[in-house]
Tab-separated table of C-alpha atoms in Angstrom:
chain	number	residue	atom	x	y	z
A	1	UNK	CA	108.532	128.601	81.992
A	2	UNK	CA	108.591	125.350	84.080
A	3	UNK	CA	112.334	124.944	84.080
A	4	UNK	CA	112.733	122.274	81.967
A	5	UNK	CA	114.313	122.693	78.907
A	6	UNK	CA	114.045	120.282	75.859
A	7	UNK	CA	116.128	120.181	72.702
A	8	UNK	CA	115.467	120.364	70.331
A	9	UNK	CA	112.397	121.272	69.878
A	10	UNK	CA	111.639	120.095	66.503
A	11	UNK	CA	113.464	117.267	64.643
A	12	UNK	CA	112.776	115.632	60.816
A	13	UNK	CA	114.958	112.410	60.132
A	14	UNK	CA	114.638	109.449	57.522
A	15	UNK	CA	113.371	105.985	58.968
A	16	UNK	CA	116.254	103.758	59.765
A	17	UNK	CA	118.029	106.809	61.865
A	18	UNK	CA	119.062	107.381	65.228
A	19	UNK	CA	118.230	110.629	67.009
A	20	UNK	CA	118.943	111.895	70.385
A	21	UNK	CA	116.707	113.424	72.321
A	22	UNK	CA	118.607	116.229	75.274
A	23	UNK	CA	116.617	116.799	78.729
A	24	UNK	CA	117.672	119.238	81.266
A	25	UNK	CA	115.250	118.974	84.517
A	26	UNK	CA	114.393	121.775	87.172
A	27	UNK	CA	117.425	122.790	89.118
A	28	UNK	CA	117.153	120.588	92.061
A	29	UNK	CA	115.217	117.841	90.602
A	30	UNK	CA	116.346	114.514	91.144
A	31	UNK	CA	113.477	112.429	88.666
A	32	UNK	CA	113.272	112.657	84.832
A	33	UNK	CA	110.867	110.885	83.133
A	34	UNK	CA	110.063	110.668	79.486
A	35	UNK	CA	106.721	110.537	77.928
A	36	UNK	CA	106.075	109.834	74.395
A	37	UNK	CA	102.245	111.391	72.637
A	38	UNK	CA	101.415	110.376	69.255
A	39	UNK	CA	97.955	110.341	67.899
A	40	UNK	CA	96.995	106.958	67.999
A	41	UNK	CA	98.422	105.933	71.579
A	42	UNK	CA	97.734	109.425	72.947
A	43	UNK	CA	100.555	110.289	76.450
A	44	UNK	CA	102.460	106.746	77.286
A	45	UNK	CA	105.079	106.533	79.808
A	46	UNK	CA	108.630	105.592	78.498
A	47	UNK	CA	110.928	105.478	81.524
A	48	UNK	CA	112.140	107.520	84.476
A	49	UNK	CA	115.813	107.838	86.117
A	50	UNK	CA	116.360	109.294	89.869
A	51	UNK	CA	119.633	110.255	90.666
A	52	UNK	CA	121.598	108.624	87.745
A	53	UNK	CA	120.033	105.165	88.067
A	54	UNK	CA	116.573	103.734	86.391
A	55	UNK	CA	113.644	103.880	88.092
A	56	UNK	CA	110.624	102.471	86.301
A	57	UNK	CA	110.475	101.428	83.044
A	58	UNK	CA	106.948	101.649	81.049
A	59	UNK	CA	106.110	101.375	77.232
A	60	UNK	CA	109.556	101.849	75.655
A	61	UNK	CA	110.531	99.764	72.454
A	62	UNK	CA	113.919	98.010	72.816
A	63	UNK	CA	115.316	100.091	69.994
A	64	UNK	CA	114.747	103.328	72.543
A	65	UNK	CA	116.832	103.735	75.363
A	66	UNK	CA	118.028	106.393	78.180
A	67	UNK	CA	120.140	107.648	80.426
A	68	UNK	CA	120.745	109.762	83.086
A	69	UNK	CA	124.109	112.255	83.457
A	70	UNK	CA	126.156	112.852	86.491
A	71	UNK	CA	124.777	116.633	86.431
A	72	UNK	CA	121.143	115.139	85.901
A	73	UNK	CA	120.273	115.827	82.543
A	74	UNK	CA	118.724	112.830	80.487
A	75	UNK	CA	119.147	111.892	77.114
A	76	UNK	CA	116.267	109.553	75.396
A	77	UNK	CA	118.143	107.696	72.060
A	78	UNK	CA	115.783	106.416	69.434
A	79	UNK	CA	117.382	104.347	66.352
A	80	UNK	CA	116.223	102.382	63.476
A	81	UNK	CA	113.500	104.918	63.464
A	82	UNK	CA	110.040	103.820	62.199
A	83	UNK	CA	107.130	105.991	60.839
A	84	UNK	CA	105.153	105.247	63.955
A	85	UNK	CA	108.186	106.642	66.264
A	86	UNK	CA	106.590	110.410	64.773
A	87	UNK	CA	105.382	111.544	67.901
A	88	UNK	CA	106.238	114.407	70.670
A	89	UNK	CA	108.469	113.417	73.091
A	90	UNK	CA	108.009	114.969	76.338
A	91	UNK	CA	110.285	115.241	79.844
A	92	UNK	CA	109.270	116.072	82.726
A	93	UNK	CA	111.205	116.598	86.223
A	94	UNK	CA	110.222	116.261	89.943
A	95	UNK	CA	112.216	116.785	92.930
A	96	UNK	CA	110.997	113.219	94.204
A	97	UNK	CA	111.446	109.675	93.104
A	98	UNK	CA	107.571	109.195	92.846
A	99	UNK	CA	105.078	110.809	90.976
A	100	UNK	CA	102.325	110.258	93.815
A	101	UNK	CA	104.548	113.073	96.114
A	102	UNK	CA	105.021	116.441	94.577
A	103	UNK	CA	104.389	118.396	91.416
A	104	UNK	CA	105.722	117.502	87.985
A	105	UNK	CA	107.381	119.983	85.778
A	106	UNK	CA	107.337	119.459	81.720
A	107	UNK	CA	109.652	120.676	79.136
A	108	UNK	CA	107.856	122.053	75.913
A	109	UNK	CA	108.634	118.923	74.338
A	110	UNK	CA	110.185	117.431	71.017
A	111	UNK	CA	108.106	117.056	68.136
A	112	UNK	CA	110.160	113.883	65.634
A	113	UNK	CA	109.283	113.521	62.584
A	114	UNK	CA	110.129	110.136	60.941
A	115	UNK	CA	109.734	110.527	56.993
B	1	UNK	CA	89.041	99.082	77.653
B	2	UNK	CA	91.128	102.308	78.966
B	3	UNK	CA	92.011	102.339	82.284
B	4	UNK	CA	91.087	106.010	82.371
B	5	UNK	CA	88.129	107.244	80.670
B	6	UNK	CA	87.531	110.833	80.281
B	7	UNK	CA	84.442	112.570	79.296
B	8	UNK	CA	83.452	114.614	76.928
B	9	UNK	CA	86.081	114.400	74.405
B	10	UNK	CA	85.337	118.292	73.559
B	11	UNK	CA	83.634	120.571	74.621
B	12	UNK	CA	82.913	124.206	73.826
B	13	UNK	CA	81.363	126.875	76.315
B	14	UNK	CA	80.740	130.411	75.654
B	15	UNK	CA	83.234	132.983	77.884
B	16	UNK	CA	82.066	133.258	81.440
B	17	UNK	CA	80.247	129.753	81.273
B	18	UNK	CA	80.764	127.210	84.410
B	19	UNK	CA	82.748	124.485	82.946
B	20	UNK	CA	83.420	120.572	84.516
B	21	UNK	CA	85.327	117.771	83.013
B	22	UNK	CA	84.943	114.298	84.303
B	23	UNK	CA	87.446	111.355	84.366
B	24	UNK	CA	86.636	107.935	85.492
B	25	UNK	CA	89.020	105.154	86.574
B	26	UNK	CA	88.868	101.837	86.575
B	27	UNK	CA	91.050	100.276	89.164
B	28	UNK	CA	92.561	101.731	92.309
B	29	UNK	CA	95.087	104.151	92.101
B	30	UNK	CA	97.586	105.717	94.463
B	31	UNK	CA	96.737	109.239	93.210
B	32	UNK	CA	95.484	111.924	90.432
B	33	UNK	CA	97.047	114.504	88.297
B	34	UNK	CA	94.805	116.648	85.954
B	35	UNK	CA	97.050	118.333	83.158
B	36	UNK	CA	96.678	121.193	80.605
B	37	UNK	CA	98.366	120.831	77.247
B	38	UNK	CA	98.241	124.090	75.733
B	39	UNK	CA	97.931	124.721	71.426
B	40	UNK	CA	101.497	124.969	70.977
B	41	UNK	CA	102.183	121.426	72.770
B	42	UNK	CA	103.370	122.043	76.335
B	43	UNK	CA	101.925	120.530	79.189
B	44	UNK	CA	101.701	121.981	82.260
B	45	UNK	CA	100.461	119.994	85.775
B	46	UNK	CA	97.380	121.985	87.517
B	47	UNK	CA	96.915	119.483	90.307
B	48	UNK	CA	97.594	116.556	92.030
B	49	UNK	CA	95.017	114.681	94.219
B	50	UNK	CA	94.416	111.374	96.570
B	51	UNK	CA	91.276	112.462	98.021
B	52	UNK	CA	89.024	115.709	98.774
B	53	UNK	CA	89.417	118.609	96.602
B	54	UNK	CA	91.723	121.447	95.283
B	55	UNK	CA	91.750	125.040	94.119
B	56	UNK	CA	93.613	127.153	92.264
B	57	UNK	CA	92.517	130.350	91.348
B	58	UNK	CA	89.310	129.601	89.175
B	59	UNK	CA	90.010	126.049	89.058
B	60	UNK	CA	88.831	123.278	91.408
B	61	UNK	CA	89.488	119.531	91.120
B	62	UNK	CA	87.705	117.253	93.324
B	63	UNK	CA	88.037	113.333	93.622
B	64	UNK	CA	85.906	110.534	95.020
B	65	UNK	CA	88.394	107.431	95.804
B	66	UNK	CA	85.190	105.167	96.318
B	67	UNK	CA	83.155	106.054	93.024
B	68	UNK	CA	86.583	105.861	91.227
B	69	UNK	CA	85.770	109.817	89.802
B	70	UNK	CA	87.597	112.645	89.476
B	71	UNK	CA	86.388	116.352	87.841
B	72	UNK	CA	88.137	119.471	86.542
B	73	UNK	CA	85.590	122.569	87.103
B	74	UNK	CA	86.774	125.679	85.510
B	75	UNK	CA	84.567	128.947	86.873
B	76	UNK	CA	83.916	131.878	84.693
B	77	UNK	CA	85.787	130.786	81.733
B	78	UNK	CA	87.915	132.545	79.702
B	79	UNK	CA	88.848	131.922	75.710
B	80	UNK	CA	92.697	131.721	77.269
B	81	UNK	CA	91.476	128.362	78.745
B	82	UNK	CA	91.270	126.987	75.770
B	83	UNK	CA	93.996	123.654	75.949
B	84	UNK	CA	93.264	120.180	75.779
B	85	UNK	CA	92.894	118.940	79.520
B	86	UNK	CA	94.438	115.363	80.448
B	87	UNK	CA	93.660	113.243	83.814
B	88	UNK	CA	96.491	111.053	84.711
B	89	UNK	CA	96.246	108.579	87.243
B	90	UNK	CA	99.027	106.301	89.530
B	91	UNK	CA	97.824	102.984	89.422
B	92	UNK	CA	97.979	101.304	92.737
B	93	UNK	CA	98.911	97.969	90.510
B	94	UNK	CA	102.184	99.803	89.570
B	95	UNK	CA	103.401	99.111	92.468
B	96	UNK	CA	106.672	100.969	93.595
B	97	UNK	CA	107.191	102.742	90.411
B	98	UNK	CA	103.710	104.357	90.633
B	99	UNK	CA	103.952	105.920	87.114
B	100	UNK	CA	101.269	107.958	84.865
B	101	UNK	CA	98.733	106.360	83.195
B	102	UNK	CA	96.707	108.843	80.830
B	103	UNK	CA	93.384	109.223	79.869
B	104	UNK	CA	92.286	110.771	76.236
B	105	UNK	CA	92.481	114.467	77.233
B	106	UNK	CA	89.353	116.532	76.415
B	107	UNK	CA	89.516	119.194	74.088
B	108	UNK	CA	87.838	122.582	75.714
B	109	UNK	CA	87.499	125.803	73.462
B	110	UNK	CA	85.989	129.236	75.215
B	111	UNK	CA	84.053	131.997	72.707
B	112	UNK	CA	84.333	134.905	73.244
């Protein structure tokens, strides 16, 4: 068990819908940063927060967006959801800012299927 | 062309065999991450590296910054090894946000 906990785990939803997407890091752990793996791109790099405020941003569509709670848990929002948004959505935690210092920590992921 | 090449794609070995993944990169990076995804989906991190090597129990990852290289060996392998293993690199042209970049992952089964 790494810590971080993902929910939920498995989500089915019509194209056109929104869907949230619940992150709870490591206790302690100031970084979240969501990845999104689907077959054809393979693991991409969606965003991070540290502390409540955006760190990096990397392949995420303007119709996806994040945040970052006062207690530290992240939610990832995806609307006007397309077949190619299927994919599993991971999060992972670190107790750094950077992911060239220290070990990262993944949730188990969200699998979202868009039918 | 990926940034991050990894080689093979799959591979299986017989229980007990000596196994090594390879992952080439392109440009320089900042540092290295080799992660296991297991069947059911979750990934777990096994190392990070910016030069020499690392071990962990019967795995050791080594990196050569100059040849832009980086393997995964696995010693006396075991069918619960069996995951898909990723390399995952901080490109030094990300500048401060120094985020993951991922290569293919290769697919490694273990016999029994």
């Amino acid at each position: 068990d790494s810590g971080v906990t993902q929910t939920p785990k498995h989500l089915i939803t019509a194209t056109g819908q929104r869907v949230t997407l619940r992150c709870s890091p490591r206790s302690g752990d100031l970084s979240v940063y969501w990845y999104q793996q689907s077959l054809d791109q393979g693991l991409q790099f969606l965003i991070q927060y540290y502390n409540g405020e955006e760190r990096a941003k990397g392949n995420i569509l303007e119709r996806f967006s994040a945040q970052q709670f006062p207690d530290l848990h992240s939610e990832l929002n995806l609307s006007s959801l397309e077949l190619g948004d299927s994919a599993l959505y991971f999060c992972a935690s670190s107790v750094v800012g950077t992911t060239n210092t220290g070990e990262l920590f993944f949730g188990e992921g969200s699998r979202l299927t868009v039918l | 062309k990926n940034e991050v090449e990894q080689s093979p794609q799959n591979l299986t070995a017989q229980e007990g065999e000596f196994i090594t993944i390879n992952c080439s990169y392109s440009v320089g990076i900042s540092a290295l991450h080799w992660l296991q995804q297991h069947p059911g989906g979750g990934i777990v991190s096994l190392f990070m590296l910016s030069s020499g090597k690392k071990k962990h129990g019967r795995l050791i990852a080594t990196i050569n910054i100059q040849e832009k290289h980086s393997s995964l060996h696995i010693t006396a392998s075991h069918p619960r090894d069996s995951a898909v293993y990723i390399c995952a690199v901080i490109l030094k042209s990300s500048g401060s946000a120094r985020q993951l970049t991922f290569g293919s992952g290769t697919q490694l089964t273990v016999l029994p």
